[in-house]
Amino acid sequence: MDKLKRIELKNVDVTQGFWENRQKINRDVTIYAVRDRFEDTGRFKAFNFSYTPENGEPMPHYFWDSDIAKWLESAAYIIEKSPNAELQEKIEDIIDKIEEHQDKNGYFNIYHTVVEPDNRFKNRDHHELYCLGHLIEAAVAYYNATGKDRFINILDKYIDHVIKVFVIEKSSAFKTPGHEEIELALYRLYEVRPDEKYVKLAEFFLNERGKKENGLGDWDRDCYNQSHAEVRDQHVAMGHCVRANYLYSGMADEARNFGDEKMLEACRDLFDDMAEKKMYISGGIGSSHHGEAFTIPYDLPNDTAYAETCASIALAMFANRMKDIDIDSKYADMVERQIYNGIISGVSLDGKSFFYENPLEINLDDHVRHTSVKAGDRLPITQRLEVFGCSCCPPNVTRIIANIGEYIYSYDDERIFVHQYMGSSASFDGSCINVETHYPVDGKVKINVANAKNKRLLLRIPAWCESFEISAGYKMFKGYAEIEIASDIFEVELTMEMLPVLVAANPHVRADAGAAAVMMGPVLYCAEKVDNDFDLWDARISKNAKFTFEYSDVFNANILSCEASLTDETSVKALYMPLRDVKQKSASLKLIPYFAFANRGESDMRVWFKTL
Ligand code: FUB
Ligand code: ZN
């Protein structure tokens, strides 16, 4: 098993281009926008534990703790890079409140203190362990940002309580969390505080999953939270997508920590099952609103796609772990697909509003005639909202954008890997690396490495890239171009040809049969009616279509156009007619990055086009 090391956030700076811009919006706008909506909706106030059924305060939801935890984690990443007294004070204030309201026995959960205190650890779906997991991730981020371990110490007491209840006394009504997350969080905690008890608890939850448990028995229900089989025997991705990928992330951590090959094998299969059969071209997963879940292979309806932002984030987290334990560029390709498409479509360009579901097709007409939707499915919303009743996605986006630096590089004693091309610099083990690029606007990347002579530099060659040049000798290794670092100050340029390309789906994908989508490098494109005044579903693109493209400041990316063929309506005389009588005419089709759809009012939108 491979064991590459991540470069920690404190040693990586995103310095230029697409991600510098995104991080700025995240830091200057989004973190406050999410904070303000969480204030308005009572989520922060809930940490006062003042709710009573009589006092008019909103009843805390049973996983509000996790919404705030993800906000705290995001704010911690932000202050780690840009000190900010206001954010730091807010974080400290919440930590104070957690300390103040923590039970003597270590337990902490708002809902199960002010609403259902007698039902602690009785309902497997009530997310107490999920909330603890997110609090742990926040505490680790806060420790990394400030060096202060107060938050970790508070949660350490809670973890001891969990160990007592679940492992020693076995007095809880269930054995494993209904929503995974604590497993990966315990591994993160172990990285900064290497106390074996954390790993043992993570391992306990992983090993117990899929064994006999109260409330199990219904196959659908068991799959929903990945309890249908023991984890090492899971090879097909099933159930709720966010749950699944948080679990798989914890499994990857366990495989790495214990060199557990059987676990790694399961992780590989689960990854391939999603990447090859269950993922939208945007990286979105979750073909159905029902259970927010995977369905069957190749079932990828575009208009009713669930494709939750959190699910794309969770899959990026899983892939990012896999890239370090099973070297293969497909994992960083997956991260790339997510970060340029299914994840950032979740936040508006101004950073203030969010999608939960990320559909790949909008036909506004369908929203007034709901009978067009399959029974059991529903249409996603067409405009981003500032907050949701279940608002898990907004603070998840803020945390991954703030922490994106940790996805760029990894290394071992002999090699330095560049997985993502972002203008950035990093230092580790006495070496430094600096990347200059406008990627994904173009495919030119300039890399400087200092103090790493005789090591090797491995540059990912993305799966989308058909032609590239490197200014130094290289050989290919598992999807990476491997280059000898020949001098103390070493400079190399990678030039990837990046042109618009028509992409077809596997013919088993019924929704996309005979159709094509447009990608330019890692960025998926879509057409919106606001730019194209005709029925988008009627537009056909020739397999030989010529594209033009130009950079747009508005989208911080290229916009494209090509010729499309439309029905000439003057030749349409009836509802049905001989096909030979229907004439075509040509029109210009304008395409914008998929991540930027729904930023200019409600509009029809389409990713897949019929081809000629
Ligand atoms: O249950 C917690 C979060 O809310 C899940 O991860 C999301 O899918 C949403 O259901
Ligand atoms: Zn979500």
CSV table of C-alpha atoms in Angstrom, one decimal, residues 175-437:
chain,number,residue,atom,x,y,z
A,175,LYS,CA,-23.9,0.1,17.9
A,176,THR,CA,-22.9,2.3,14.9
A,177,PRO,CA,-23.9,5.7,13.8
A,178,GLY,CA,-26.8,6.0,11.4
A,179,HIS,CA,-24.9,8.8,9.6
A,180,GLU,CA,-21.2,8.2,9.3
A,181,GLU,CA,-18.6,11.0,9.8
A,182,ILE,CA,-17.2,10.3,13.3
A,183,GLU,CA,-14.9,7.6,11.8
A,184,LEU,CA,-13.0,10.0,9.5
A,185,ALA,CA,-13.0,12.7,12.2
A,186,LEU,CA,-11.4,10.4,14.7
A,187,TYR,CA,-8.6,9.7,12.2
A,188,ARG,CA,-8.1,13.4,11.7
A,189,LEU,CA,-7.9,13.9,15.4
A,190,TYR,CA,-5.4,11.1,15.7
A,191,GLU,CA,-3.1,13.0,13.3
A,192,VAL,CA,-2.8,15.9,15.6
A,193,ARG,CA,-3.1,14.0,18.9
A,194,PRO,CA,-1.8,10.5,18.4
A,195,ASP,CA,-3.7,8.8,21.2
A,196,GLU,CA,-4.6,5.2,20.2
A,197,LYS,CA,-8.0,5.4,21.8
A,198,TYR,CA,-9.2,7.6,18.9
A,199,VAL,CA,-8.2,5.0,16.3
A,200,LYS,CA,-9.6,2.2,18.3
A,201,LEU,CA,-13.0,3.9,18.5
A,202,ALA,CA,-13.0,4.6,14.8
A,203,GLU,CA,-12.1,1.0,14.1
A,204,PHE,CA,-14.8,-0.2,16.5
A,205,PHE,CA,-17.4,1.7,14.5
A,206,LEU,CA,-16.1,0.5,11.2
A,207,ASN,CA,-15.8,-3.1,12.3
A,208,GLU,CA,-19.3,-3.2,13.9
A,209,ARG,CA,-21.1,-1.8,10.8
A,210,GLY,CA,-23.0,-4.4,9.0
A,211,LYS,CA,-23.2,-6.8,11.9
A,212,LYS,CA,-26.3,-7.5,13.8
A,213,GLU,CA,-27.8,-4.2,15.1
A,214,ASN,CA,-31.1,-3.1,16.5
A,215,GLY,CA,-33.5,-1.8,13.9
A,216,LEU,CA,-31.9,-3.6,11.0
A,217,GLY,CA,-33.6,-6.1,8.8
A,218,ASP,CA,-35.2,-4.1,6.1
A,219,TRP,CA,-32.8,-4.3,3.1
A,220,ASP,CA,-33.5,-0.8,1.7
A,221,ARG,CA,-33.2,0.7,5.1
A,222,ASP,CA,-29.9,-1.1,5.8
A,223,CYS,CA,-28.4,-0.1,2.4
A,224,TYR,CA,-29.5,3.5,3.1
A,225,ASN,CA,-26.8,3.8,5.8
A,226,GLN,CA,-24.4,1.2,4.5
A,227,SER,CA,-25.4,-1.4,7.1
A,228,HIS,CA,-26.1,-4.2,4.6
A,229,ALA,CA,-22.7,-5.8,4.9
A,230,GLU,CA,-19.5,-5.5,6.9
A,231,VAL,CA,-17.3,-2.8,5.5
A,232,ARG,CA,-14.6,-5.0,4.0
A,233,ASP,CA,-17.3,-6.9,2.1
A,234,GLN,CA,-18.8,-3.7,0.6
A,235,HIS,CA,-17.8,-3.5,-3.1
A,236,VAL,CA,-20.8,-1.7,-4.6
A,237,ALA,CA,-21.8,1.9,-3.6
A,238,MET,CA,-25.2,1.9,-2.0
A,239,GLY,CA,-27.6,4.1,-0.2
A,240,HIS,CA,-27.3,7.7,1.0
A,241,CYS,CA,-24.4,9.2,-0.9
A,242,VAL,CA,-23.0,11.6,1.7
A,243,ARG,CA,-23.2,8.9,4.4
A,244,ALA,CA,-21.5,6.4,2.0
A,245,ASN,CA,-18.6,8.7,1.1
A,246,TYR,CA,-17.9,9.8,4.7
A,247,LEU,CA,-17.8,6.1,5.5
A,248,TYR,CA,-15.5,5.3,2.6
A,249,SER,CA,-13.2,8.2,3.7
A,250,GLY,CA,-13.0,6.6,7.2
A,251,MET,CA,-12.4,3.2,5.6
A,252,ALA,CA,-9.5,4.7,3.5
A,253,ASP,CA,-8.1,6.2,6.7
A,254,GLU,CA,-8.3,2.8,8.4
A,255,ALA,CA,-6.7,1.0,5.5
A,256,ARG,CA,-3.8,3.5,5.5
A,257,ASN,CA,-3.3,3.4,9.3
A,258,PHE,CA,-3.3,-0.4,9.6
A,259,GLY,CA,-2.1,-1.3,6.1
A,260,ASP,CA,-5.4,-3.2,5.8
A,261,GLU,CA,-5.3,-4.6,2.2
A,262,LYS,CA,-8.8,-6.0,2.4
A,263,MET,CA,-10.2,-2.6,3.3
A,264,LEU,CA,-8.2,-1.0,0.5
A,265,GLU,CA,-9.6,-3.5,-1.9
A,266,ALA,CA,-13.1,-2.6,-0.8
A,267,CYS,CA,-12.3,1.1,-1.2
A,268,ARG,CA,-11.0,0.6,-4.7
A,269,ASP,CA,-14.1,-1.3,-5.8
A,270,LEU,CA,-16.4,1.3,-4.2
A,271,PHE,CA,-14.6,4.1,-5.9
A,272,ASP,CA,-14.7,2.4,-9.3
A,273,ASP,CA,-18.3,1.5,-9.0
A,274,MET,CA,-19.2,5.2,-8.4
A,275,ALA,CA,-16.7,6.6,-11.0
A,276,GLU,CA,-17.7,4.1,-13.7
A,277,LYS,CA,-21.5,3.6,-13.2
A,278,LYS,CA,-23.1,6.0,-10.8
A,279,MET,CA,-21.7,9.5,-11.3
A,280,TYR,CA,-23.0,12.4,-13.4
A,281,ILE,CA,-20.5,14.1,-15.8
A,282,SER,CA,-20.5,16.9,-13.3
A,283,GLY,CA,-19.2,14.6,-10.6
A,284,GLY,CA,-22.6,14.7,-8.9
A,285,ILE,CA,-23.8,11.5,-7.2
A,286,GLY,CA,-27.3,10.6,-6.0
A,287,SER,CA,-29.7,9.9,-8.8
A,288,SER,CA,-32.7,10.1,-6.7
A,289,HIS,CA,-34.2,12.4,-4.2
A,290,HIS,CA,-35.6,9.3,-2.5
A,291,GLY,CA,-33.1,8.5,0.2
A,292,GLU,CA,-30.7,11.1,-1.4
A,293,ALA,CA,-29.2,8.0,-2.8
A,294,PHE,CA,-27.5,5.9,-5.4
A,295,THR,CA,-30.0,3.9,-7.5
A,296,ILE,CA,-28.9,1.3,-10.1
A,297,PRO,CA,-25.9,1.5,-12.4
A,298,TYR,CA,-26.2,4.1,-15.2
A,299,ASP,CA,-29.5,5.6,-13.9
A,300,LEU,CA,-28.5,9.2,-14.2
A,301,PRO,CA,-31.6,11.3,-15.0
A,302,ASN,CA,-30.6,14.9,-15.6
A,303,ASP,CA,-33.6,17.0,-14.6
A,304,THR,CA,-34.4,15.2,-11.4
A,305,ALA,CA,-30.7,14.7,-10.4
A,306,TYR,CA,-30.2,14.9,-6.7
A,307,ALA,CA,-26.4,15.4,-6.9
A,308,GLU,CA,-26.2,17.0,-3.5
A,309,THR,CA,-23.3,19.4,-3.1
A,310,CYS,CA,-22.3,17.6,0.2
A,311,ALA,CA,-22.1,14.3,-1.8
A,312,SER,CA,-19.7,15.8,-4.3
A,313,ILE,CA,-17.6,17.1,-1.4
A,314,ALA,CA,-17.7,13.8,0.4
A,315,LEU,CA,-16.6,12.0,-2.8
A,316,ALA,CA,-13.8,14.5,-3.3
A,317,MET,CA,-12.7,13.8,0.3
A,318,PHE,CA,-12.7,10.1,-0.3
A,319,ALA,CA,-10.8,10.4,-3.6
A,320,ASN,CA,-8.3,12.7,-2.0
A,321,ARG,CA,-7.5,10.0,0.6
A,322,MET,CA,-7.3,7.3,-2.0
A,323,LYS,CA,-4.7,9.2,-4.1
A,324,ASP,CA,-2.3,8.9,-1.2
A,325,ILE,CA,-2.7,5.2,-0.5
A,326,ASP,CA,-3.2,3.7,-4.0
A,327,ILE,CA,-1.3,5.9,-6.4
A,328,ASP,CA,-3.3,6.4,-9.6
A,329,SER,CA,-4.2,9.6,-11.3
A,330,LYS,CA,-7.9,8.6,-11.5
A,331,TYR,CA,-8.3,9.7,-7.9
A,332,ALA,CA,-7.0,13.3,-8.4
A,333,ASP,CA,-9.0,13.3,-11.7
A,334,MET,CA,-12.1,12.7,-9.5
A,335,VAL,CA,-11.2,15.5,-7.1
A,336,GLU,CA,-10.7,17.8,-10.1
A,337,ARG,CA,-14.0,16.8,-11.6
A,338,GLN,CA,-15.7,17.6,-8.4
A,339,ILE,CA,-14.0,20.9,-7.6
A,340,TYR,CA,-14.6,22.5,-11.0
A,341,ASN,CA,-18.1,21.2,-11.4
A,342,GLY,CA,-20.4,19.5,-8.9
A,343,ILE,CA,-19.0,21.3,-5.8
A,344,ILE,CA,-18.7,24.9,-6.9
A,345,SER,CA,-22.0,24.8,-8.8
A,346,GLY,CA,-23.3,24.6,-5.2
A,347,VAL,CA,-22.4,28.3,-4.5
A,348,SER,CA,-23.4,31.4,-6.5
A,349,LEU,CA,-20.7,33.5,-8.2
A,350,ASP,CA,-21.3,36.2,-5.6
A,351,GLY,CA,-20.8,33.7,-2.8
A,352,LYS,CA,-24.1,34.4,-1.1
A,353,SER,CA,-26.5,31.6,-2.1
A,354,PHE,CA,-26.4,27.9,-2.5
A,355,PHE,CA,-27.7,24.8,-4.2
A,356,TYR,CA,-28.4,21.6,-2.3
A,357,GLU,CA,-29.3,19.6,-5.4
A,358,ASN,CA,-27.4,20.3,-8.6
A,359,PRO,CA,-29.5,19.3,-11.6
A,360,LEU,CA,-28.0,18.9,-15.0
A,361,GLU,CA,-31.1,20.1,-16.8
A,362,ILE,CA,-33.8,22.7,-16.1
A,363,ASN,CA,-36.9,23.0,-18.1
A,364,LEU,CA,-38.9,25.7,-16.4
A,365,ASP,CA,-42.1,24.5,-18.0
A,366,ASP,CA,-41.8,21.3,-15.9
A,367,HIS,CA,-42.2,23.3,-12.8
A,368,VAL,CA,-45.7,24.3,-13.7
A,369,ARG,CA,-46.8,20.9,-14.9
A,370,HIS,CA,-45.5,18.6,-12.2
A,371,THR,CA,-47.2,15.6,-13.8
A,372,SER,CA,-44.1,15.3,-16.0
A,373,VAL,CA,-42.1,14.1,-13.1
A,374,LYS,CA,-41.8,10.4,-12.4
A,375,ALA,CA,-43.6,9.2,-9.3
A,376,GLY,CA,-41.4,9.5,-6.2
A,377,ASP,CA,-39.0,11.9,-7.8
A,378,ARG,CA,-39.2,15.7,-7.7
A,379,LEU,CA,-37.6,18.6,-9.5
A,380,PRO,CA,-34.8,20.4,-7.8
A,381,ILE,CA,-35.1,24.1,-7.2
A,382,THR,CA,-34.0,26.4,-10.0
A,383,GLN,CA,-32.4,29.2,-8.0
A,384,ARG,CA,-29.9,29.1,-5.2
A,385,LEU,CA,-31.1,29.9,-1.7
A,386,GLU,CA,-29.3,31.7,1.1
A,387,VAL,CA,-30.2,29.0,3.7
A,388,PHE,CA,-32.2,25.8,3.8
A,389,GLY,CA,-34.2,24.1,6.5
A,390,CYS,CA,-31.6,21.3,6.2
A,391,SER,CA,-28.6,23.5,5.5
A,392,CYS,CA,-25.7,21.0,5.4
A,393,CYS,CA,-24.3,22.1,2.1
A,394,PRO,CA,-23.5,25.8,2.6
A,395,PRO,CA,-20.9,25.4,5.4
A,396,ASN,CA,-19.6,22.3,3.6
A,397,VAL,CA,-18.7,24.4,0.6
A,398,THR,CA,-17.1,27.0,2.7
A,399,ARG,CA,-14.9,24.5,4.4
A,400,ILE,CA,-13.7,22.8,1.2
A,401,ILE,CA,-12.9,26.1,-0.5
A,402,ALA,CA,-11.0,27.3,2.5
A,403,ASN,CA,-9.1,24.0,2.8
A,404,ILE,CA,-8.5,23.5,-1.0
A,405,GLY,CA,-4.8,23.9,-0.5
A,406,GLU,CA,-4.6,20.4,1.1
A,407,TYR,CA,-5.8,18.8,-2.2
A,408,ILE,CA,-2.9,20.1,-4.3
A,409,TYR,CA,0.3,18.2,-3.3
A,410,SER,CA,1.6,15.1,-1.6
A,411,TYR,CA,5.0,13.6,-1.1
A,412,ASP,CA,7.2,10.9,0.3
A,413,ASP,CA,11.0,10.7,0.9
A,414,GLU,CA,11.8,10.5,-2.8
A,415,ARG,CA,8.8,12.0,-4.7
A,416,ILE,CA,6.8,15.2,-4.9
A,417,PHE,CA,3.3,14.9,-6.5
A,418,VAL,CA,1.4,17.7,-8.0
A,419,HIS,CA,-2.2,16.5,-8.1
A,420,GLN,CA,-4.1,19.7,-8.8
A,421,TYR,CA,-2.9,22.7,-10.9
A,422,MET,CA,-3.5,25.8,-8.9
A,423,GLY,CA,-1.3,28.9,-8.6
A,424,SER,CA,0.2,28.0,-5.2
A,425,SER,CA,3.3,27.5,-3.2
A,426,ALA,CA,4.2,25.0,-0.5
A,427,SER,CA,7.0,24.0,1.7
A,428,PHE,CA,7.7,20.6,3.3
A,429,ASP,CA,10.7,18.7,4.6
A,430,GLY,CA,13.1,21.5,3.7
A,431,SER,CA,11.9,21.7,0.1
A,432,CYS,CA,9.7,24.3,-1.6
A,433,ILE,CA,7.5,24.2,-4.6
A,434,ASN,CA,5.8,27.0,-6.5
A,435,VAL,CA,3.2,26.6,-9.3
A,436,GLU,CA,2.2,29.4,-11.6
A,437,THR,CA,-0.8,28.8,-13.8
